[in-house]
mmCIF file of C-alpha atoms in Angstrom:
data_model
loop_
_atom_site.group_PDB
_atom_site.id
_atom_site.type_symbol
_atom_site.label_atom_id
_atom_site.label_comp_id
_atom_site.label_asym_id
_atom_site.label_seq_id
_atom_site.Cartn_x
_atom_site.Cartn_y
_atom_site.Cartn_z
ATOM 1 C CA UNK A 1353 49.498 81.025 84.097
ATOM 2 C CA UNK A 1354 51.521 80.744 86.997
ATOM 3 C CA UNK A 1355 50.702 80.733 89.982
ATOM 4 C CA UNK A 1356 51.756 80.320 93.962
ATOM 5 C CA UNK A 1357 49.327 79.838 97.409
ATOM 6 C CA UNK A 1358 49.764 79.963 100.688
ATOM 7 C CA UNK A 1359 47.710 78.364 102.890
ATOM 8 C CA UNK A 1360 48.751 79.635 106.364
ATOM 9 C CA UNK A 1361 47.707 83.308 106.811
ATOM 10 C CA UNK A 1362 48.254 84.088 110.185
ATOM 11 C CA UNK A 1363 50.836 81.763 112.598
ATOM 12 C CA UNK A 1364 50.974 82.443 116.110
ATOM 13 C CA UNK A 1365 53.690 80.331 117.972
ATOM 14 C CA UNK A 1366 55.591 80.378 121.229
ATOM 15 C CA UNK A 1367 59.363 80.871 120.924
ATOM 16 C CA UNK A 1368 61.324 77.557 120.586
ATOM 17 C CA UNK A 1369 58.100 75.939 118.704
ATOM 18 C CA UNK A 1370 58.562 74.249 115.207
ATOM 19 C CA UNK A 1371 57.769 76.361 112.067
ATOM 20 C CA UNK A 1372 56.414 74.733 108.820
ATOM 21 C CA UNK A 1373 54.565 76.827 106.314
ATOM 22 C CA UNK A 1374 53.036 75.812 103.278
ATOM 23 C CA UNK A 1375 53.610 76.792 99.813
ATOM 24 C CA UNK A 1376 51.802 74.932 96.786
ATOM 25 C CA UNK A 1377 53.137 76.516 93.364
ATOM 26 C CA UNK A 1378 51.459 75.858 89.890
ATOM 27 C CA UNK A 1379 54.045 76.432 87.271
ATOM 28 C CA UNK A 1380 54.922 75.566 83.808
ATOM 29 C CA UNK A 1381 58.451 75.622 83.160
ATOM 30 C CA UNK A 1382 61.805 75.153 84.534
ATOM 31 C CA UNK A 1383 60.956 75.332 88.585
ATOM 32 C CA UNK A 1384 62.422 78.356 90.626
ATOM 33 C CA UNK A 1385 61.103 78.747 93.960
ATOM 34 C CA UNK A 1386 61.617 81.644 96.539
ATOM 35 C CA UNK A 1387 60.763 82.125 99.682
ATOM 36 C CA UNK A 1388 61.357 86.080 101.430
ATOM 37 C CA UNK A 1389 61.007 87.484 104.488
ATOM 38 C CA UNK A 1390 59.506 91.194 105.344
ATOM 39 C CA UNK A 1391 60.618 92.271 108.883
ATOM 40 C CA UNK A 1392 58.326 94.897 110.266
ATOM 41 C CA UNK A 1393 59.664 98.095 108.785
ATOM 42 C CA UNK A 1394 62.114 96.557 106.745
ATOM 43 C CA UNK A 1395 62.956 95.628 103.148
ATOM 44 C CA UNK A 1396 62.075 92.314 101.772
ATOM 45 C CA UNK A 1397 65.077 89.573 101.901
ATOM 46 C CA UNK A 1398 65.699 86.666 100.408
ATOM 47 C CA UNK A 1399 65.594 83.577 102.900
ATOM 48 C CA UNK A 1400 66.060 81.082 100.211
ATOM 49 C CA UNK A 1401 65.945 80.145 96.869
ATOM 50 C CA UNK A 1402 65.469 76.541 94.875
ATOM 51 C CA UNK A 1403 67.115 76.599 91.171
ATOM 52 C CA UNK A 1404 68.174 73.084 90.615
ATOM 53 C CA UNK A 1405 69.844 70.153 92.450
ATOM 54 C CA UNK A 1406 69.121 69.040 96.099
ATOM 55 C CA UNK A 1407 65.724 69.426 96.999
ATOM 56 C CA UNK A 1408 66.084 70.437 100.589
ATOM 57 C CA UNK A 1409 67.564 74.238 100.553
ATOM 58 C CA UNK A 1410 68.992 75.698 103.420
ATOM 59 C CA UNK A 1411 68.291 79.453 103.814
ATOM 60 C CA UNK A 1412 69.697 82.026 106.130
ATOM 61 C CA UNK A 1413 68.752 82.733 109.982
ATOM 62 C CA UNK A 1414 68.084 78.819 110.471
ATOM 63 C CA UNK A 1415 65.506 78.407 107.743
ATOM 64 C CA UNK A 1416 65.150 75.483 105.262
ATOM 65 C CA UNK A 1417 62.602 74.411 102.757
ATOM 66 C CA UNK A 1418 62.096 71.150 100.369
ATOM 67 C CA UNK A 1419 60.860 71.233 96.841
ATOM 68 C CA UNK A 1420 58.754 67.989 96.866
ATOM 69 C CA UNK A 1421 57.791 67.864 93.055
ATOM 70 C CA UNK A 1422 55.228 65.381 93.417
ATOM 71 C CA UNK A 1423 53.500 67.589 95.665
ATOM 72 C CA UNK A 1424 53.978 70.899 94.039
ATOM 73 C CA UNK A 1425 54.886 71.840 97.074
ATOM 74 C CA UNK A 1426 57.963 74.187 98.570
ATOM 75 C CA UNK A 1427 57.400 74.419 102.375
ATOM 76 C CA UNK A 1428 59.601 76.636 104.761
ATOM 77 C CA UNK A 1429 60.531 75.379 107.633
ATOM 78 C CA UNK A 1430 62.398 76.178 111.122
ATOM 79 C CA UNK A 1431 63.075 73.725 113.756
ATOM 80 C CA UNK A 1432 63.114 76.570 116.483
ATOM 81 C CA UNK A 1433 61.503 79.888 116.250
ATOM 82 C CA UNK A 1434 63.049 83.065 117.825
ATOM 83 C CA UNK A 1435 60.772 86.495 118.890
ATOM 84 C CA UNK A 1436 62.674 87.843 116.151
ATOM 85 C CA UNK A 1437 61.589 85.816 113.461
ATOM 86 C CA UNK A 1438 58.212 87.396 113.410
ATOM 87 C CA UNK A 1439 57.762 88.701 110.124
ATOM 88 C CA UNK A 1440 55.815 88.466 107.071
ATOM 89 C CA UNK A 1441 56.644 85.188 105.112
ATOM 90 C CA UNK A 1442 56.209 84.867 100.999
ATOM 91 C CA UNK A 1443 56.801 82.370 98.951
ATOM 92 C CA UNK A 1444 57.301 83.347 95.075
ATOM 93 C CA UNK A 1445 57.531 81.788 91.498
ATOM 94 C CA UNK A 1446 58.574 83.356 88.616
ATOM 95 C CA UNK A 1447 55.842 85.070 86.560
ATOM 96 C CA UNK A 1448 57.310 83.714 82.955
ATOM 97 C CA UNK A 1449 58.891 80.589 82.904
ATOM 98 C CA UNK A 1450 62.999 81.592 83.288
ATOM 99 C CA UNK A 1451 62.250 85.342 84.028
ATOM 100 C CA UNK A 1452 63.528 85.271 87.991
ATOM 101 C CA UNK A 1453 62.870 88.948 87.997
ATOM 102 C CA UNK A 1454 58.791 88.721 87.270
ATOM 103 C CA UNK A 1455 57.987 87.315 90.777
ATOM 104 C CA UNK A 1456 54.536 86.039 91.335
ATOM 105 C CA UNK A 1457 54.177 86.578 95.290
ATOM 106 C CA UNK A 1458 51.560 84.661 97.635
ATOM 107 C CA UNK A 1459 49.700 85.983 99.562
ATOM 108 C CA UNK A 1460 51.938 85.802 102.692
ATOM 109 C CA UNK A 1461 51.803 84.553 106.039
ATOM 110 C CA UNK A 1462 51.979 86.793 108.939
ATOM 111 C CA UNK A 1463 54.341 84.993 111.891
ATOM 112 C CA UNK A 1464 53.955 86.256 115.296
ATOM 113 C CA UNK A 1465 56.232 84.561 117.874
ATOM 114 C CA UNK A 1466 55.597 85.157 121.275
ATOM 115 C CA UNK A 1467 58.634 85.401 123.569
ATOM 116 C CA UNK B 170 71.076 96.739 105.141
ATOM 117 C CA UNK B 171 69.686 96.903 101.409
ATOM 118 C CA UNK B 172 72.395 97.792 98.803
ATOM 119 C CA UNK B 173 69.346 99.282 96.945
ATOM 120 C CA UNK B 174 68.907 102.896 97.738
ATOM 121 C CA UNK B 175 65.275 104.710 97.614
ATOM 122 C CA UNK B 176 64.383 107.757 98.115
ATOM 123 C CA UNK B 177 62.525 109.164 99.400
ATOM 124 C CA UNK B 178 61.481 106.856 102.506
ATOM 125 C CA UNK B 179 57.638 108.737 102.398
ATOM 126 C CA UNK B 180 55.911 110.869 100.183
ATOM 127 C CA UNK B 181 52.632 112.698 100.321
ATOM 128 C CA UNK B 182 51.414 114.492 97.253
ATOM 129 C CA UNK B 183 48.020 116.093 96.176
ATOM 130 C CA UNK B 184 46.438 114.840 93.074
ATOM 131 C CA UNK B 185 47.680 117.450 90.722
ATOM 132 C CA UNK B 186 51.020 117.052 91.887
ATOM 133 C CA UNK B 187 54.074 115.748 90.092
ATOM 134 C CA UNK B 188 56.475 114.139 92.115
ATOM 135 C CA UNK B 189 59.299 111.168 91.452
ATOM 136 C CA UNK B 190 60.857 108.250 93.015
ATOM 137 C CA UNK B 191 64.315 107.406 93.057
ATOM 138 C CA UNK B 192 66.211 104.468 93.261
ATOM 139 C CA UNK B 193 70.030 103.247 93.121
ATOM 140 C CA UNK B 194 72.265 100.013 93.049
ATOM 141 C CA UNK B 195 75.670 100.029 92.872
ATOM 142 C CA UNK B 196 76.072 95.805 92.489
ATOM 143 C CA UNK B 197 76.451 95.813 88.496
ATOM 144 C CA UNK B 198 72.841 94.880 88.292
ATOM 145 C CA UNK B 199 71.300 95.152 84.788
ATOM 146 C CA UNK B 200 68.005 94.478 85.634
ATOM 147 C CA UNK B 201 65.712 96.780 87.669
ATOM 148 C CA UNK B 202 62.211 96.210 88.570
ATOM 149 C CA UNK B 203 59.558 98.588 90.507
ATOM 150 C CA UNK B 204 56.991 96.773 92.426
ATOM 151 C CA UNK B 205 53.464 97.973 94.305
ATOM 152 C CA UNK B 206 52.612 96.888 97.616
ATOM 153 C CA UNK B 207 49.413 97.618 99.365
ATOM 154 C CA UNK B 208 48.836 96.870 103.011
ATOM 155 C CA UNK B 209 48.928 93.626 103.704
ATOM 156 C CA UNK B 210 48.959 92.164 100.224
ATOM 157 C CA UNK B 211 51.757 90.748 98.287
ATOM 158 C CA UNK B 212 54.363 92.797 96.076
ATOM 159 C CA UNK B 213 53.146 93.049 92.329
ATOM 160 C CA UNK B 214 55.129 93.706 89.228
ATOM 161 C CA UNK B 215 54.670 97.095 87.566
ATOM 162 C CA UNK B 216 57.547 97.442 85.628
ATOM 163 C CA UNK B 217 60.788 95.580 84.638
ATOM 164 C CA UNK B 218 64.078 97.382 82.865
ATOM 165 C CA UNK B 219 66.815 95.346 81.588
ATOM 166 C CA UNK B 220 70.005 96.718 80.247
ATOM 167 C CA UNK B 221 68.155 100.254 80.172
ATOM 168 C CA UNK B 222 65.247 99.513 78.232
ATOM 169 C CA UNK B 223 61.847 98.672 79.380
ATOM 170 C CA UNK B 224 61.363 95.184 79.268
ATOM 171 C CA UNK B 225 57.608 94.780 80.731
ATOM 172 C CA UNK B 226 55.031 96.875 81.878
ATOM 173 C CA UNK B 227 52.449 95.286 83.648
ATOM 174 C CA UNK B 228 49.449 97.117 81.986
ATOM 175 C CA UNK B 229 50.334 100.032 84.492
ATOM 176 C CA UNK B 230 48.079 103.343 84.129
ATOM 177 C CA UNK B 231 49.606 106.359 82.312
ATOM 178 C CA UNK B 232 50.101 108.513 85.301
ATOM 179 C CA UNK B 233 53.126 106.279 86.317
ATOM 180 C CA UNK B 234 56.120 106.760 83.983
ATOM 181 C CA UNK B 235 58.997 105.008 84.386
ATOM 182 C CA UNK B 236 62.831 106.366 83.263
ATOM 183 C CA UNK B 237 66.085 104.380 83.660
ATOM 184 C CA UNK B 238 68.660 107.221 83.076
ATOM 185 C CA UNK B 239 71.776 104.360 83.372
ATOM 186 C CA UNK B 240 72.458 101.046 84.480
ATOM 187 C CA UNK B 241 72.319 102.122 88.110
ATOM 188 C CA UNK B 242 69.493 104.207 88.533
ATOM 189 C CA UNK B 243 65.448 103.958 87.955
ATOM 190 C CA UNK B 244 62.923 106.247 88.480
ATOM 191 C CA UNK B 245 59.087 106.460 88.685
ATOM 192 C CA UNK B 246 57.488 109.482 87.725
ATOM 193 C CA UNK B 247 54.311 110.487 89.037
ATOM 194 C CA UNK B 248 51.504 112.923 87.725
ATOM 195 C CA UNK B 249 47.896 112.872 88.404
ATOM 196 C CA UNK B 250 47.699 109.784 91.120
ATOM 197 C CA UNK B 251 44.270 108.914 92.568
ATOM 198 C CA UNK B 252 44.197 107.861 96.289
ATOM 199 C CA UNK B 253 43.955 104.527 95.822
ATOM 200 C CA UNK B 254 47.598 104.642 94.247
ATOM 201 C CA UNK B 255 48.569 104.888 98.115
ATOM 202 C CA UNK B 256 51.002 102.256 98.666
ATOM 203 C CA UNK B 257 54.500 101.249 99.277
ATOM 204 C CA UNK B 258 56.891 101.199 96.234
ATOM 205 C CA UNK B 259 59.058 98.842 96.105
ATOM 206 C CA UNK B 260 62.825 98.968 93.866
ATOM 207 C CA UNK B 261 64.355 96.072 93.396
ATOM 208 C CA UNK B 262 67.559 94.656 91.209
ATOM 209 C CA UNK B 263 68.837 91.472 89.959
ATOM 210 C CA UNK B 264 71.807 90.385 87.939
ATOM 211 C CA UNK B 265 69.801 89.711 84.799
ATOM 212 C CA UNK B 266 65.877 89.271 84.064
ATOM 213 C CA UNK B 267 66.543 85.720 82.468
ATOM 214 C CA UNK B 268 69.458 84.764 84.749
ATOM 215 C CA UNK B 269 69.329 82.500 87.955
ATOM 216 C CA UNK B 270 69.701 85.772 90.193
ATOM 217 C CA UNK B 271 67.105 86.537 93.319
ATOM 218 C CA UNK B 272 65.996 90.089 93.341
ATOM 219 C CA UNK B 273 67.623 92.677 96.156
ATOM 220 C CA UNK B 274 64.682 94.969 97.412
ATOM 221 C CA UNK B 275 64.985 98.766 98.348
ATOM 222 C CA UNK B 276 63.520 99.832 101.801
ATOM 223 C CA UNK B 277 60.334 101.111 99.813
ATOM 224 C CA UNK B 278 58.852 104.672 99.466
ATOM 225 C CA UNK B 279 55.528 104.814 101.155
ATOM 226 C CA UNK B 280 53.718 107.171 99.313
ATOM 227 C CA UNK B 281 50.395 108.648 100.343
ATOM 228 C CA UNK B 282 47.919 110.453 97.934
ATOM 229 C CA UNK B 283 45.552 113.128 99.098
#
């Protein structure tokens, strides 16, 4: 069965620090990977996605993620975080091969950025 | 702001009440979804509609009844809910269920069952 795990449950950083959030997946089909962000009181927004091609994916707000097939990983990175990046971050994979609507989300990582 | 509109934003209902949650999108998306999110937990899929037909029901109790009147609208009818059904109910849409198209989420309806 498809699954995804996020190892960092709660991360606290100071502004300008670098960020890396871990995501590992177990997936039996064509790999589609997503990072979603949920700012306090707001809707889930797509940060970035990987469907194929360049394994280094750039998303919105300066975020990027690298798909490393050999490690089954899709870690999220940002060189310098801002206070406004405080949010819940979810990694996700399709629950069925090719079904990008039936998403399985990781447990989420709460990022707190201190000003 | 999101292009998926959910109403109401908040709903409090008793266990004997009947209520409905509504979701609307005008992006021409042909797949629509209901997810449930408990506090401090990730969203969990409940239902998928594809081209206005129910495609996936994740073994959701019958006290939750989805409806897709047309390609832009998705409803979730609620009846005889339990307090443990209190959660944030998220609607989402995408171009298609099997298209490489990400989900667009609404802001959700925060439901409290008393």
